[in-house]
Amino acid sequence: MPKIQVPRSSPQLDMTPMVDLAFLLVTFFMLTATMRAPEPVLVDTPSSISEMILPKNHLLITIDTSGRVFLNMENKEIRMNMLKAMNNKFPKAKFTDEQIQKFGAMQSFGVPLDSLGAYIAASPEQRKFTDQRTGGIPVDTANVGNDQLYHWVQFAREQAEVWKKSNPKLDQEPLRIALKADGKTQYKKIDMVVGIFKKQGVHSFNLITDLESDPNNPTENALGK
């Protein structure tokens, strides 16, 4: 009696669930990702292989090759409270609630306080134009009362402490101050900003550096302290 031959067929894998999962992941990342606004000035930072990483709660001060100073505070609420404090310190500024709200959603800026209102109201293209021509945030080491950068840093530290106490469940790290300077920036410009830190008793801050491979460990790249 002849043997019954069972027809053979190649195994098949249904890819439909995997395709669905891929599209779900793409959709998730598209909906949850936030676009990072471009920095107003590009700087070529020195290289480093340090492993120090900045926390999310940080104040970034950028200095370009000509010594212009730009500032950015990541936390929106602290950023808004900083401007309110500057409004009280310099009453002539007279920022409205709408301007304060818009300022909270901005990124780095480098204009004097009397020009900040127009900068907030400007379009992104107009801001780019201003960023190229601004003289940066005024720094007056001879007169603290007129030193706008001094007060921005001061109010950032004060408001960060207030915010941390009012949000104890978030368990945020203390505010870190980060300095990002171009490798060709004159030392006296950097020293001038560091001098402001010293006046406020800030002796620990981060220096932002470029990523460089460690010759002993090529995968070790990070921010320098």
GROMACS .gro file of C-alpha atoms in nm:
model
  225
    1MET     CA    1   0.000   0.000   0.000
    2PRO     CA    2   0.157   0.333  -0.101
    3LYS     CA    3   0.243   0.594   0.168
    4ILE     CA    4   0.022   0.901   0.193
    5GLN     CA    5   0.224   1.209   0.113
    6VAL     CA    6   0.133   1.513   0.319
    7PRO     CA    7   0.165   1.831   0.116
    8ARG     CA    8   0.444   2.051   0.243
    9SER     CA    9   0.415   2.427   0.272
   10SER     CA   10   0.663   2.693   0.376
   11PRO     CA   11   0.605   2.843   0.721
   12GLN     CA   12   0.455   3.192   0.715
   13LEU     CA   13   0.492   3.473   0.963
   14ASP     CA   14   0.216   3.729   0.989
   15MET     CA   15   0.390   4.070   1.004
   16THR     CA   16   0.070   4.268   1.054
   17PRO     CA   17   0.098   4.296   1.435
   18MET     CA   18   0.461   4.409   1.409
   19VAL     CA   19   0.373   4.674   1.151
   20ASP     CA   20   0.090   4.796   1.373
   21LEU     CA   21   0.327   4.815   1.668
   22ALA     CA   22   0.583   5.010   1.465
   23PHE     CA   23   0.323   5.268   1.361
   24LEU     CA   24   0.199   5.297   1.720
   25LEU     CA   25   0.552   5.367   1.840
   26VAL     CA   26   0.612   5.626   1.566
   27THR     CA   27   0.282   5.796   1.651
   28PHE     CA   28   0.368   5.795   2.022
   29PHE     CA   29   0.706   5.960   1.968
   30MET     CA   30   0.559   6.218   1.730
   31LEU     CA   31   0.291   6.319   1.981
   32THR     CA   32   0.513   6.326   2.290
   33ALA     CA   33   0.833   6.474   2.146
   34THR     CA   34   0.898   6.845   2.193
   35MET     CA   35   1.080   7.053   1.937
   36ARG     CA   36   1.388   7.225   2.073
   37ALA     CA   37   1.419   7.581   1.954
   38PRO     CA   38   1.751   7.671   1.788
   39GLU     CA   39   1.998   7.863   2.002
   40PRO     CA   40   2.031   8.234   1.918
   41VAL     CA   41   2.407   8.205   1.879
   42LEU     CA   42   2.634   7.918   1.783
   43VAL     CA   43   2.952   7.863   1.982
   44ASP     CA   44   3.237   7.621   1.924
   45THR     CA   45   3.300   7.484   2.273
   46PRO     CA   46   3.626   7.321   2.392
   47SER     CA   47   3.638   6.941   2.406
   48SER     CA   48   3.618   6.721   2.714
   49ILE     CA   49   3.567   6.359   2.817
   50SER     CA   50   3.405   6.432   3.153
   51GLU     CA   51   3.101   6.224   3.254
   52MET     CA   52   2.919   6.506   3.436
   53ILE     CA   53   2.567   6.543   3.296
   54LEU     CA   54   2.353   6.850   3.359
   55PRO     CA   55   2.023   6.800   3.542
   56LYS     CA   56   1.704   6.927   3.383
   57ASN     CA   57   1.687   7.204   3.641
   58HIS     CA   58   1.966   7.431   3.518
   59LEU     CA   59   2.043   7.787   3.418
   60LEU     CA   60   2.250   7.814   3.100
   61ILE     CA   61   2.467   8.118   3.026
   62THR     CA   62   2.620   8.131   2.678
   63ILE     CA   63   2.907   8.360   2.572
   64ASP     CA   64   2.999   8.391   2.204
   65THR     CA   65   3.334   8.488   2.052
   66SER     CA   66   3.262   8.861   2.080
   67GLY     CA   67   3.171   8.831   2.449
   68ARG     CA   68   2.796   8.869   2.410
   69VAL     CA   69   2.599   8.700   2.690
   70PHE     CA   70   2.282   8.496   2.638
   71LEU     CA   71   2.073   8.327   2.906
   72ASN     CA   72   1.825   8.041   2.924
   73MET     CA   73   1.629   7.884   3.210
   74GLU     CA   74   1.480   7.543   3.128
   75ASN     CA   75   1.197   7.548   3.385
   76LYS     CA   76   0.903   7.749   3.246
   77GLU     CA   77   0.755   7.843   3.583
   78ILE     CA   78   1.088   7.958   3.724
   79ARG     CA   79   1.155   8.150   3.404
   80MET     CA   80   0.828   8.341   3.436
   81ASN     CA   81   0.893   8.420   3.803
   82MET     CA   82   1.238   8.547   3.711
   83LEU     CA   83   1.084   8.803   3.478
   84LYS     CA   84   0.830   8.904   3.744
   85ALA     CA   85   1.117   8.963   3.985
   86MET     CA   86   1.303   9.168   3.724
   87ASN     CA   87   0.982   9.363   3.667
   88ASN     CA   88   0.978   9.454   4.037
   89LYS     CA   89   1.349   9.536   4.041
   90PHE     CA   90   1.328   9.756   3.733
   91PRO     CA   91   0.975   9.911   3.735
   92LYS     CA   92   1.033  10.095   3.407
   93ALA     CA   93   1.021   9.762   3.222
   94LYS     CA   94   0.645   9.715   3.289
   95PHE     CA   95   0.593   9.365   3.147
   96THR     CA   96   0.232   9.254   3.106
   97ASP     CA   97   0.095   8.915   3.213
   98GLU     CA   98   0.073   8.816   2.845
   99GLN     CA   99   0.439   8.902   2.789
  100ILE     CA  100   0.538   8.703   3.098
  101GLN     CA  101   0.347   8.401   2.967
  102LYS     CA  102   0.517   8.424   2.628
  103PHE     CA  103   0.855   8.468   2.794
  104GLY     CA  104   0.800   8.142   2.980
  105ALA     CA  105   0.776   7.953   2.649
  106MET     CA  106   1.091   8.109   2.500
  107GLN     CA  107   1.446   7.976   2.493
  108SER     CA  108   1.776   8.164   2.513
  109PHE     CA  109   1.774   8.542   2.484
  110GLY     CA  110   2.043   8.806   2.490
  111VAL     CA  111   1.890   9.152   2.490
  112PRO     CA  112   1.880   9.435   2.749
  113LEU     CA  113   1.572   9.455   2.967
  114ASP     CA  114   1.441   9.766   2.791
  115SER     CA  115   1.442   9.575   2.460
  116LEU     CA  116   1.301   9.249   2.596
  117GLY     CA  117   0.936   9.349   2.551
  118ALA     CA  118   0.984   9.407   2.178
  119TYR     CA  119   1.186   9.085   2.155
  120ILE     CA  120   0.904   8.885   2.314
  121ALA     CA  121   0.647   9.034   2.076
  122ALA     CA  122   0.866   8.974   1.768
  123SER     CA  123   0.823   8.687   1.524
  124PRO     CA  124   1.083   8.404   1.514
  125GLU     CA  125   1.244   8.559   1.205
  126GLN     CA  126   1.263   8.901   1.370
  127ARG     CA  127   1.420   8.742   1.678
  128LYS     CA  128   1.688   8.578   1.463
  129PHE     CA  129   1.761   8.919   1.311
  130THR     CA  130   1.786   9.073   1.660
  131ASP     CA  131   2.009   8.789   1.787
  132GLN     CA  132   2.265   8.868   1.518
  133ARG     CA  133   2.284   9.235   1.613
  134THR     CA  134   2.222   9.246   1.987
  135GLY     CA  135   2.498   9.334   2.229
  136GLY     CA  136   2.384   9.064   2.470
  137ILE     CA  137   2.261   9.094   2.827
  138PRO     CA  138   2.430   9.395   2.992
  139VAL     CA  139   2.707   9.313   3.239
  140ASP     CA  140   2.835   9.591   3.468
  141THR     CA  141   3.079   9.452   3.722
  142ALA     CA  142   3.154   9.802   3.851
  143ASN     CA  143   2.791   9.865   3.953
  144VAL     CA  144   2.585   9.568   4.070
  145GLY     CA  145   2.270   9.781   4.066
  146ASN     CA  146   2.295   9.815   3.688
  147ASP     CA  147   2.430   9.465   3.626
  148GLN     CA  148   2.134   9.294   3.461
  149LEU     CA  149   2.307   8.956   3.431
  150TYR     CA  150   2.379   8.964   3.805
  151HIS     CA  151   2.009   9.006   3.880
  152TRP     CA  152   1.901   8.741   3.626
  153VAL     CA  153   2.129   8.491   3.799
  154GLN     CA  154   2.021   8.606   4.144
  155PHE     CA  155   1.649   8.573   4.069
  156ALA     CA  156   1.700   8.240   3.894
  157ARG     CA  157   1.857   8.098   4.211
  158GLU     CA  158   1.592   8.250   4.439
  159GLN     CA  159   1.295   8.140   4.230
  160ALA     CA  160   1.440   7.792   4.179
  161GLU     CA  161   1.456   7.750   4.556
  162VAL     CA  162   1.098   7.875   4.596
  163TRP     CA  163   0.978   7.643   4.320
  164LYS     CA  164   1.154   7.343   4.474
  165LYS     CA  165   0.996   7.406   4.815
  166SER     CA  166   0.651   7.438   4.658
  167ASN     CA  167   0.695   7.111   4.463
  168PRO     CA  168   0.851   6.871   4.718
  169LYS     CA  169   0.705   6.560   4.555
  170LEU     CA  170   0.903   6.617   4.233
  171ASP     CA  171   1.233   6.559   4.415
  172GLN     CA  172   1.426   6.788   4.181
  173GLU     CA  173   1.800   6.842   4.213
  174PRO     CA  174   1.917   7.190   4.321
  175LEU     CA  175   1.958   7.443   4.044
  176ARG     CA  176   2.283   7.405   3.854
  177ILE     CA  177   2.443   7.697   3.671
  178ALA     CA  178   2.610   7.608   3.342
  179LEU     CA  179   2.849   7.823   3.143
  180LYS     CA  180   2.888   7.765   2.770
  181ALA     CA  181   3.159   7.971   2.601
  182ASP     CA  182   3.322   7.960   2.261
  183GLY     CA  183   3.679   7.829   2.261
  184LYS     CA  184   3.791   8.161   2.108
  185THR     CA  185   3.615   8.383   2.362
  186GLN     CA  186   3.850   8.620   2.545
  187TYR     CA  187   3.928   8.498   2.895
  188LYS     CA  188   3.840   8.833   3.053
  189LYS     CA  189   3.483   8.800   2.921
  190ILE     CA  190   3.446   8.460   3.085
  191ASP     CA  191   3.615   8.579   3.403
  192MET     CA  192   3.369   8.868   3.419
  193VAL     CA  193   3.075   8.625   3.426
  194VAL     CA  194   3.248   8.394   3.673
  195GLY     CA  195   3.302   8.702   3.891
  196ILE     CA  196   2.925   8.745   3.909
  197PHE     CA  197   2.895   8.388   4.034
  198LYS     CA  198   3.154   8.457   4.304
  199LYS     CA  199   2.971   8.771   4.421
  200GLN     CA  200   2.666   8.554   4.484
  201GLY     CA  201   2.863   8.281   4.658
  202VAL     CA  202   2.837   8.038   4.367
  203HIS     CA  203   3.166   7.848   4.354
  204SER     CA  204   3.043   7.534   4.177
  205PHE     CA  205   2.908   7.540   3.823
  206ASN     CA  206   2.929   7.339   3.503
  207LEU     CA  207   3.131   7.419   3.193
  208ILE     CA  208   2.963   7.294   2.877
  209THR     CA  209   3.212   7.118   2.650
  210ASP     CA  210   3.209   6.939   2.319
  211LEU     CA  211   3.200   6.561   2.301
  212GLU     CA  212   3.537   6.394   2.270
  213SER     CA  213   3.636   6.027   2.278
  214ASP     CA  214   3.860   5.910   2.557
  215PRO     CA  215   4.162   5.734   2.396
  216ASN     CA  216   4.140   5.470   2.671
  217ASN     CA  217   3.763   5.435   2.634
  218PRO     CA  218   3.634   5.556   2.295
  219THR     CA  219   3.267   5.533   2.401
  220GLU     CA  220   3.301   5.769   2.697
  221ASN     CA  221   3.158   6.108   2.593
  222ALA     CA  222   2.993   6.366   2.815
  223LEU     CA  223   2.966   6.720   2.947
  224GLY     CA  224   3.253   6.868   3.143
  225LYS     CA  225   3.220   7.013   3.489
   0.00000   0.00000   0.00000
